[in-house]
CSV table of C-alpha atoms and ligand atoms in Angstrom, one decimal:
chain,number,residue,atom,x,y,z
A,1,LYS,CA,-121.6,106.2,39.5
A,2,THR,CA,-123.5,104.2,37.0
A,3,TYR,CA,-122.1,100.9,35.5
A,4,ILE,CA,-123.6,99.0,32.6
A,5,VAL,CA,-123.5,95.2,33.0
A,6,ILE,CA,-124.1,93.3,29.8
A,7,MET,CA,-125.0,89.6,30.2
A,8,ALA,CA,-123.7,87.8,27.2
A,9,GLY,CA,-123.1,84.2,28.2
A,10,GLY,CA,-126.2,82.5,27.0
A,11,ILE,CA,-126.2,79.7,24.3
A,12,GLY,CA,-129.1,81.0,22.2
A,13,ALA,CA,-130.3,77.5,21.6
A,14,ARG,CA,-133.6,78.7,20.1
A,15,PHE,CA,-131.7,80.2,17.2
A,16,TRP,CA,-130.0,77.0,16.3
A,17,PRO,CA,-128.6,76.1,13.8
A,18,TYR,CA,-127.7,79.8,13.0
A,19,SER,CA,-126.6,80.3,16.6
A,20,ARG,CA,-123.9,77.7,17.4
A,21,ARG,CA,-122.1,76.7,20.6
A,22,HIS,CA,-118.8,78.3,19.4
A,23,LYS,CA,-120.7,81.5,18.2
A,24,PRO,CA,-124.0,82.0,19.9
A,25,LYS,CA,-126.6,84.6,18.8
A,26,GLN,CA,-125.3,87.6,20.9
A,27,PHE,CA,-122.2,87.6,18.6
A,28,LEU,CA,-124.3,87.4,15.4
A,29,ASP,CA,-125.5,90.1,13.2
A,30,VAL,CA,-129.1,88.7,13.2
A,31,LEU,CA,-130.6,91.8,11.6
A,32,GLY,CA,-128.1,91.9,8.8
A,33,GLU,CA,-127.2,95.5,9.6
A,34,GLY,CA,-123.5,95.1,10.3
A,35,ARG,CA,-123.6,95.0,14.1
A,36,SER,CA,-124.0,92.0,16.4
A,37,LEU,CA,-126.6,91.9,19.2
A,38,LEU,CA,-123.8,92.5,21.7
A,39,GLN,CA,-122.5,95.5,19.7
A,40,MET,CA,-126.0,96.9,19.4
A,41,THR,CA,-126.4,96.5,23.2
A,42,PHE,CA,-123.2,98.4,23.7
A,43,ASP,CA,-124.2,101.1,21.2
A,44,ARG,CA,-127.5,101.6,23.0
A,45,PHE,CA,-125.8,102.6,26.3
A,46,LYS,CA,-122.8,104.5,24.9
A,47,GLU,CA,-124.6,107.8,25.4
A,48,MET,CA,-125.2,107.0,29.1
A,49,ALA,CA,-121.8,105.9,30.3
A,50,SER,CA,-118.2,106.1,29.1
A,51,PRO,CA,-116.6,102.9,27.8
A,52,ASP,CA,-114.7,102.3,31.1
A,53,ARG,CA,-118.1,101.9,33.0
A,54,PHE,CA,-119.1,98.8,31.0
A,55,ILE,CA,-118.8,95.2,32.2
A,56,VAL,CA,-119.5,92.3,29.9
A,57,ILE,CA,-120.0,89.0,31.6
A,58,THR,CA,-119.7,85.9,29.5
A,59,TYR,CA,-118.8,82.3,29.4
A,60,GLY,CA,-115.0,82.0,29.4
A,61,LYS,CA,-114.7,80.5,25.9
A,62,TYR,CA,-116.2,83.7,24.4
A,63,LEU,CA,-113.6,86.0,25.7
A,64,ASP,CA,-111.9,86.5,22.3
A,65,GLN,CA,-115.1,87.2,20.5
A,66,VAL,CA,-116.1,89.9,23.1
A,67,LYS,CA,-112.6,91.4,22.8
A,68,GLU,CA,-112.8,91.4,19.0
A,69,GLN,CA,-116.4,92.8,18.9
A,70,LEU,CA,-115.9,95.5,21.6
A,71,PRO,CA,-112.3,96.8,21.2
A,72,GLU,CA,-113.4,99.8,23.3
A,73,LEU,CA,-113.2,97.6,26.4
A,74,ASP,CA,-110.2,96.8,28.5
A,75,GLU,CA,-109.7,93.1,29.2
A,76,ASN,CA,-110.4,93.5,32.9
A,77,GLN,CA,-113.9,94.7,32.0
A,78,ILE,CA,-114.8,91.3,30.5
A,79,LEU,CA,-115.7,88.8,33.2
A,80,CYS,CA,-115.2,85.2,32.3
A,81,GLU,CA,-117.4,82.5,33.9
A,82,PRO,CA,-115.9,79.0,34.2
A,83,SER,CA,-119.4,77.4,33.8
A,84,ARG,CA,-123.0,78.5,33.1
A,85,LYS,CA,-124.8,79.0,36.4
A,86,ASN,CA,-127.5,81.2,35.1
A,87,THR,CA,-128.3,84.9,35.6
A,88,ALA,CA,-128.5,85.1,39.4
A,89,THR,CA,-124.9,83.9,39.6
A,90,CYS,CA,-123.7,86.0,36.7
A,91,ILE,CA,-125.4,89.1,38.2
A,92,ALA,CA,-124.0,88.3,41.7
A,93,TYR,CA,-120.4,88.0,40.3
A,94,ALA,CA,-120.6,91.3,38.3
A,95,THR,CA,-122.3,93.1,41.2
A,96,TYR,CA,-119.7,92.0,43.9
A,97,ARG,CA,-116.9,92.8,41.4
A,98,ILE,CA,-118.1,96.4,41.0
A,99,TYR,CA,-119.1,96.8,44.6
A,100,SER,CA,-115.6,95.7,45.9
A,101,LYS,CA,-114.2,98.8,44.1
A,102,ASP,CA,-117.1,101.2,44.4
A,103,PRO,CA,-119.6,100.4,47.2
A,104,ASP,CA,-121.8,103.3,46.0
A,105,ALA,CA,-122.2,102.0,42.5
A,106,SER,CA,-125.5,101.9,40.6
A,107,LEU,CA,-126.0,99.3,38.0
A,108,ILE,CA,-128.0,98.8,34.9
A,109,ILE,CA,-128.1,95.1,34.0
A,110,THR,CA,-129.0,94.3,30.5
A,111,PRO,CA,-129.4,91.1,28.4
A,112,ALA,CA,-127.5,91.1,25.1
A,113,ASP,CA,-130.4,89.7,23.0
A,114,HIS,CA,-132.9,92.5,22.7
A,115,LEU,CA,-133.9,95.0,20.1
A,116,ILE,CA,-135.1,98.4,21.2
A,117,LEU,CA,-136.4,100.6,18.5
A,118,GLU,CA,-137.0,103.9,20.4
A,119,GLY,CA,-133.5,104.9,21.5
A,120,GLU,CA,-134.5,108.3,22.8
A,121,LYS,CA,-137.4,107.1,24.9
A,122,PHE,CA,-135.2,104.3,26.2
A,123,HIS,CA,-132.6,106.7,27.5
A,124,GLN,CA,-135.3,108.7,29.3
A,125,VAL,CA,-136.7,105.6,30.9
A,126,MET,CA,-133.2,104.5,32.0
A,127,HIS,CA,-132.6,107.9,33.7
A,128,LYS,CA,-136.0,107.7,35.4
A,129,ALA,CA,-135.2,104.1,36.6
A,130,LEU,CA,-131.8,105.2,38.0
A,131,ARG,CA,-133.4,108.0,40.0
A,132,ALA,CA,-136.1,105.6,41.3
A,133,SER,CA,-133.5,103.0,42.3
A,134,GLN,CA,-131.8,105.5,44.7
A,135,HIS,CA,-134.7,105.3,47.2
A,136,GLY,CA,-134.4,102.5,49.8
A,137,GLN,CA,-133.3,99.2,48.4
A,138,ARG,CA,-135.5,99.2,45.3
A,139,LEU,CA,-135.0,96.7,42.6
A,140,VAL,CA,-136.3,98.4,39.5
A,141,THR,CA,-137.3,96.7,36.2
A,142,ILE,CA,-138.8,97.9,33.0
A,143,GLY,CA,-142.3,96.6,32.1
A,144,ILE,CA,-143.6,96.0,28.6
A,145,LYS,CA,-147.3,95.8,27.6
A,146,PRO,CA,-147.9,92.2,26.6
A,147,THR,CA,-149.3,91.3,23.3
A,148,ARG,CA,-149.6,87.5,23.4
A,149,PRO,CA,-149.6,84.8,26.1
A,150,GLU,CA,-145.9,84.2,25.7
A,151,THR,CA,-144.6,81.6,28.2
A,152,GLY,CA,-140.9,82.5,27.9
A,153,TYR,CA,-141.2,85.8,29.8
A,154,GLY,CA,-141.7,87.0,33.4
A,155,TYR,CA,-145.1,88.6,34.2
A,156,ILE,CA,-145.4,91.5,36.5
A,157,GLN,CA,-148.5,92.6,38.4
A,158,TYR,CA,-148.3,96.1,39.8
A,159,VAL,CA,-150.2,98.3,42.2
A,160,GLN,CA,-152.3,100.7,40.1
A,161,GLU,CA,-151.6,104.3,41.2
A,162,LYS,CA,-152.6,107.4,39.4
A,163,ASN,CA,-149.9,110.0,38.5
A,164,PHE,CA,-147.1,107.6,39.3
A,165,ASP,CA,-144.8,106.1,36.7
A,166,VAL,CA,-142.7,104.0,39.1
A,167,LEU,CA,-145.1,101.4,40.3
A,168,LYS,CA,-144.8,98.9,43.2
A,169,VAL,CA,-144.9,95.3,42.1
A,170,LYS,CA,-147.5,93.1,43.6
A,171,THR,CA,-146.5,89.8,42.0
A,172,PHE,CA,-143.7,88.6,39.7
A,173,THR,CA,-144.3,85.3,37.9
A,174,GLU,CA,-141.4,83.9,35.8
A,175,LYS,CA,-142.3,81.8,32.8
A,176,PRO,CA,-145.9,80.9,33.6
A,177,ASP,CA,-147.6,78.0,31.8
A,178,LEU,CA,-149.9,78.8,28.9
A,179,GLU,CA,-153.1,78.7,30.9
A,180,LEU,CA,-151.8,81.2,33.4
A,181,ALA,CA,-150.2,83.4,30.8
A,182,LYS,CA,-153.6,83.7,29.1
A,183,THR,CA,-155.3,84.6,32.3
A,184,PHE,CA,-152.6,87.3,33.0
A,185,LEU,CA,-153.1,88.7,29.5
A,186,LYS,CA,-156.8,88.8,29.8
A,187,SER,CA,-156.8,90.5,33.2
A,188,GLY,CA,-154.9,93.5,31.7
A,189,ASP,CA,-153.0,94.2,35.0
A,190,PHE,CA,-149.8,92.6,33.9
A,191,LEU,CA,-146.7,93.6,32.1
A,192,TRP,CA,-143.9,91.5,30.7
A,193,ASN,CA,-140.6,91.8,32.5
A,194,SER,CA,-138.1,93.2,29.9
A,195,GLY,CA,-135.2,91.6,31.7
A,196,ILE,CA,-133.4,95.0,32.2
A,197,PHE,CA,-132.7,95.7,35.8
A,198,ILE,CA,-131.7,98.8,37.6
A,199,TRP,CA,-130.5,99.0,41.2
A,200,LYS,CA,-127.8,100.1,43.6
A,201,ALA,CA,-125.1,97.4,44.1
A,202,GLU,CA,-125.9,97.4,47.8
A,203,SER,CA,-129.6,96.8,47.1
A,204,LEU,CA,-129.0,93.7,45.1
A,205,ILE,CA,-126.4,92.4,47.6
A,206,SER,CA,-129.0,92.8,50.4
A,207,ALA,CA,-131.6,90.9,48.3
A,208,LEU,CA,-129.1,88.1,47.6
A,209,LYS,CA,-128.4,87.8,51.4
A,210,THR,CA,-132.1,87.4,52.0
A,211,TYR,CA,-133.2,85.2,49.1
A,212,LEU,CA,-130.0,83.5,47.9
A,213,PRO,CA,-128.0,83.4,51.1
A,214,ASP,CA,-125.7,80.6,49.9
A,215,THR,CA,-124.7,82.5,46.8
A,216,ALA,CA,-124.2,85.7,48.8
A,217,GLU,CA,-122.0,83.9,51.3
A,218,VAL,CA,-119.7,82.4,48.6
A,219,PHE,CA,-119.1,85.9,47.1
A,220,GLU,CA,-118.8,87.6,50.5
A,221,ASP,CA,-116.1,85.2,51.4
A,222,GLY,CA,-114.1,86.0,48.3
A,223,LEU,CA,-114.7,89.8,48.3
A,224,ASN,CA,-111.0,90.4,48.9
A,225,SER,CA,-110.0,88.3,46.0
A,226,LEU,CA,-112.0,90.3,43.5
A,227,ASN,CA,-110.0,92.8,41.4
A,228,THR,CA,-106.8,91.0,42.4
A,229,SER,CA,-104.6,88.4,40.8
A,230,LYS,CA,-106.6,85.8,42.9
A,231,GLU,CA,-109.9,86.5,41.2
A,232,ALA,CA,-109.8,83.8,38.5
A,233,GLU,CA,-109.0,81.1,41.0
A,234,PHE,CA,-111.7,82.3,43.5
A,235,ILE,CA,-114.3,82.4,40.7
A,236,ARG,CA,-113.5,78.9,39.6
A,237,ASN,CA,-114.1,77.6,43.1
A,238,ALA,CA,-117.1,79.9,43.7
A,239,TYR,CA,-118.8,78.6,40.5
A,240,ALA,CA,-118.4,75.0,41.6
A,241,LEU,CA,-120.3,75.8,44.7
A,242,VAL,CA,-123.2,78.1,43.7
A,243,LYS,CA,-126.5,76.8,42.5
A,244,ASN,CA,-127.8,77.3,39.0
A,245,ILE,CA,-130.8,79.7,39.1
A,246,SER,CA,-132.0,82.8,37.3
A,247,ILE,CA,-132.4,86.2,38.9
A,248,ASP,CA,-136.1,86.0,38.1
A,249,PHE,CA,-136.7,82.8,40.1
A,250,GLY,CA,-134.1,83.5,42.6
A,251,VAL,CA,-134.8,87.1,43.6
A,252,MET,CA,-137.5,88.9,41.5
A,253,GLU,CA,-140.3,86.5,42.3
A,254,LYS,CA,-139.5,86.7,46.1
A,255,SER,CA,-138.5,90.3,46.9
A,256,ASP,CA,-141.0,92.9,48.1
A,257,GLN,CA,-138.7,95.7,46.9
A,258,VAL,CA,-139.5,95.3,43.3
A,259,TYR,CA,-140.8,98.3,41.3
A,260,VAL,CA,-141.7,98.5,37.6
A,261,ILE,CA,-141.6,101.4,35.1
A,262,PRO,CA,-144.0,100.7,32.3
A,263,ALA,CA,-142.3,101.7,29.0
A,264,ASP,CA,-143.3,101.8,25.4
A,265,ILE,CA,-139.8,101.6,23.8
A,266,GLY,CA,-140.2,99.4,20.8
A,267,TRP,CA,-138.9,96.4,22.8
A,268,SER,CA,-138.5,92.9,21.5
A,269,ASP,CA,-136.7,89.9,22.8
A,270,LEU,CA,-134.9,88.4,19.8
A,271,GLY,CA,-135.2,85.1,21.5
A,272,SER,CA,-136.5,82.9,18.8
A,273,TRP,CA,-137.0,82.6,15.0
A,274,GLN,CA,-140.6,83.6,15.5
A,275,SER,CA,-139.6,86.8,17.2
A,276,LEU,CA,-137.1,87.6,14.5
A,277,HIS,CA,-139.8,86.9,11.9
A,278,ASP,CA,-142.2,89.3,13.7
A,279,ILE,CA,-139.8,92.3,13.3
A,280,ARG,CA,-138.2,91.6,9.9
A,281,THR,CA,-139.5,93.0,6.6
A,282,LYS,CA,-141.7,90.5,4.9
A,283,ASP,CA,-142.8,89.8,1.3
A,284,PRO,CA,-146.6,90.2,0.5
A,285,ASP,CA,-147.2,86.7,1.7
A,286,GLY,CA,-145.6,87.3,5.1
A,287,ASN,CA,-142.3,85.4,4.3
A,288,VAL,CA,-138.9,86.5,5.5
A,289,ILE,CA,-136.3,85.5,2.9
A,290,ASP,CA,-132.5,85.5,3.3
A,291,GLY,CA,-131.4,83.7,0.2
A,292,ASN,CA,-132.3,82.7,-3.3
A,293,THR,CA,-135.9,81.3,-3.5
A,294,ILE,CA,-138.8,80.6,-5.7
A,295,LEU,CA,-142.0,80.2,-3.7
A,296,TYR,CA,-145.5,79.0,-4.6
A,297,ASP,CA,-148.4,79.1,-2.2
A,298,THR,CA,-146.0,79.7,0.7
A,299,LYS,CA,-147.0,82.0,3.6
A,300,GLY,CA,-145.7,83.2,6.9
A,301,SER,CA,-142.4,81.4,6.6
A,302,PHE,CA,-138.8,82.1,7.3
A,303,ILE,CA,-136.2,80.9,4.8
A,304,ARG,CA,-132.6,81.5,5.5
A,305,LEU,CA,-129.5,80.1,3.8
A,306,ASP,CA,-125.8,80.7,4.3
A,307,ASN,CA,-125.1,79.9,0.6
A,308,ASP,CA,-126.5,80.7,-2.8
A,309,LYS,CA,-128.4,77.4,-3.3
A,310,LEU,CA,-131.8,77.9,-4.9
A,311,VAL,CA,-134.6,76.9,-2.7
A,312,MET,CA,-137.9,76.1,-4.3
A,313,VAL,CA,-140.9,75.6,-2.1
A,314,LYS,CA,-144.6,74.9,-2.7
A,315,GLY,CA,-147.4,74.8,-0.2
A,316,LEU,CA,-145.7,75.6,3.1
A,317,GLU,CA,-147.3,77.8,5.8
A,318,ASN,CA,-145.6,79.2,8.9
A,319,TYR,CA,-142.5,77.1,8.4
A,320,LEU,CA,-138.8,77.7,9.1
A,321,ILE,CA,-136.2,76.5,6.7
A,322,VAL,CA,-132.7,77.4,7.8
A,323,GLU,CA,-129.4,76.1,6.5
A,324,GLU,CA,-126.2,76.9,8.2
A,325,ASN,CA,-122.9,75.2,7.6
A,326,ASN,CA,-123.5,71.5,8.2
A,327,VAL,CA,-127.1,71.6,9.3
A,328,LEU,CA,-130.4,72.1,7.5
A,329,LEU,CA,-133.5,72.5,9.8
A,330,ILE,CA,-137.1,72.4,8.6
A,331,CYS,CA,-139.8,72.8,11.2
A,332,PRO,CA,-142.9,74.8,12.1
A,333,ILE,CA,-141.8,78.3,12.9
A,334,ASP,CA,-143.5,78.2,16.4
A,335,SER,CA,-141.4,75.1,17.5
A,336,GLU,CA,-139.7,77.3,20.1
A,337,LYS,CA,-140.3,74.8,22.9
A,338,GLU,CA,-138.6,72.0,21.0
A,339,PHE,CA,-135.3,73.6,20.3
A,340,ARG,CA,-133.5,72.3,23.3
A,341,GLN,CA,-134.5,68.8,22.3
A,342,PHE,CA,-133.4,69.5,18.6
A,343,VAL,CA,-130.0,70.6,19.8
A,344,ALA,CA,-129.6,67.7,22.2
A,345,ASP,CA,-130.6,65.2,19.5
A,346,ALA,CA,-128.2,66.7,17.0
A,347,LYS,CA,-125.4,66.6,19.6
A,348,LYS,CA,-126.1,62.8,20.1
A,349,LYS,CA,-125.4,62.3,16.4
A,350,ASP,CA,-122.2,64.4,16.4
A,351,SER,CA,-121.1,67.4,18.4
A,352,ARG,CA,-120.0,69.0,15.1
A,353,TYR,CA,-123.7,69.8,14.6
A,354,ILE,CA,-124.2,72.0,17.6
B,401,GDD,N1,-122.9,85.6,31.5
B,401,GDD,C1,-124.0,84.9,31.5
B,401,GDD,N2,-124.1,83.7,32.2
B,401,GDD,N3,-125.1,85.3,30.8
B,401,GDD,C2,-126.2,84.6,30.8
B,401,GDD,C3,-126.3,83.3,31.5
B,401,GDD,C4,-125.1,82.9,32.2
B,401,GDD,O1,-125.1,81.8,32.8
B,401,GDD,N4,-127.5,82.8,31.2
B,401,GDD,C5,-128.2,83.7,30.5
B,401,GDD,N5,-127.3,84.8,30.2
B,401,GDD,C6,-127.6,86.0,29.4
B,401,GDD,C7,-128.2,85.7,28.0
B,401,GDD,O2,-127.2,85.7,27.0
B,401,GDD,C8,-129.2,86.8,27.8
B,401,GDD,O3,-128.5,87.9,27.3
B,401,GDD,C9,-129.6,87.2,29.2
B,401,GDD,O4,-128.6,86.7,30.1
B,401,GDD,C10,-131.0,86.7,29.7
B,401,GDD,O5,-131.0,85.3,29.6
B,401,GDD,P1,-132.1,84.4,28.8
B,401,GDD,O6,-131.7,83.0,29.0
B,401,GDD,O7,-132.2,85.0,27.5
B,401,GDD,O8,-133.4,84.7,29.7
B,401,GDD,P2,-134.9,84.6,29.2
B,401,GDD,O9,-135.1,85.3,27.9
B,401,GDD,O10,-135.3,83.2,29.2
B,401,GDD,O11,-135.7,85.4,30.4
B,401,GDD,C11,-135.4,86.6,30.8
B,401,GDD,O12,-135.7,87.6,29.9
B,401,GDD,C12,-137.1,87.8,29.6
B,401,GDD,C13,-137.2,88.9,28.6
B,401,GDD,O13,-136.4,88.8,27.5
B,401,GDD,C14,-136.2,86.9,32.1
B,401,GDD,O14,-135.7,88.0,32.8
B,401,GDD,C15,-137.7,87.0,31.8
B,401,GDD,O15,-138.4,87.4,33.0
B,401,GDD,C16,-137.9,88.2,30.8
B,401,GDD,O16,-139.3,88.3,30.5
B,402,MG,MG1,-133.8,86.0,26.4
């Protein structure tokens, strides 16, 4: 049986001030098409699994928003984390939870912050990945052809083999520095990790036992509590013990069981203002505009307001202007790296701003 696990507990700091702590980007309709990123993720898999095979794992405070946005799910399909311990922990929790009921389960793990334009192709790739994941203890990921030396992604080097579309991974490098990312891009042997993982529950558990044994031990000890009335208490204790690490650093970089399926599925990570700018419709000068503006000599910018204030701008290039509730942010649109600092500094002023 196949289960779809949607990871929806991030804070979306790089989308601040639109993405806020009480309502991060996965719950926002960032494309303005009437569905949030979480709902779009659910829709994408609806054809592949019935609603009772979905698990959404999120930070506890977001339970009500998940319930409201996905009324198709039963409350016990929404796993609430007491703190943020990153994706390795969140994947371990979801995997052990499913495994304790169905030891033969296969999982598709998906982030909630992606856009995939080619739905039909995407489904074909998922079916192929599920088939590939049944051999041995494979950890399968989907690889995307890189287009720029992005440092926010994982890079996958694979073994070139003719006539194979499931390729053995040679190296996995999570979030390289710019220098290394440029080298990877130039060499042409690398793919971006899409962040969508496909494996049998038992394969991941075996990888956790090898590469994150402390995490595995905590969950093994509580296996009998999962799916019972003791689950919440066990999870509170477990989360206090486990270390904060991503699946990419914790498992994917280390395992020799990683396979990649290269796929051209119109993928983008809606991780930042720049990435949203890339995919949105632009005016002839390359500006994305959500609001009431008069622009002169302004190019490549993103202007977004949550009210009907008139914004007049002259002489800006590649800038972001975003007003949301009590925050107005103006910065170069490629300031991605600085957002954590922005949010931290705003919080120091007053927590109402984050
Ligand atoms: N429940 C839960 N708990 N979800 C989390 C947590 C957590 O502690 N941390 C992150 N998430 C969710 C986010 O909401 C997002 O949907 C997904 O997990 C991935 O986390 P990100 O924080 O967005 O990861 P990333 O974008 O930096 O990197 C990953 O994705 C890239 C592609 O988008 C990695 O897998 C990279 O290798 C990959 O290239
Ligand atoms: Mg991301």
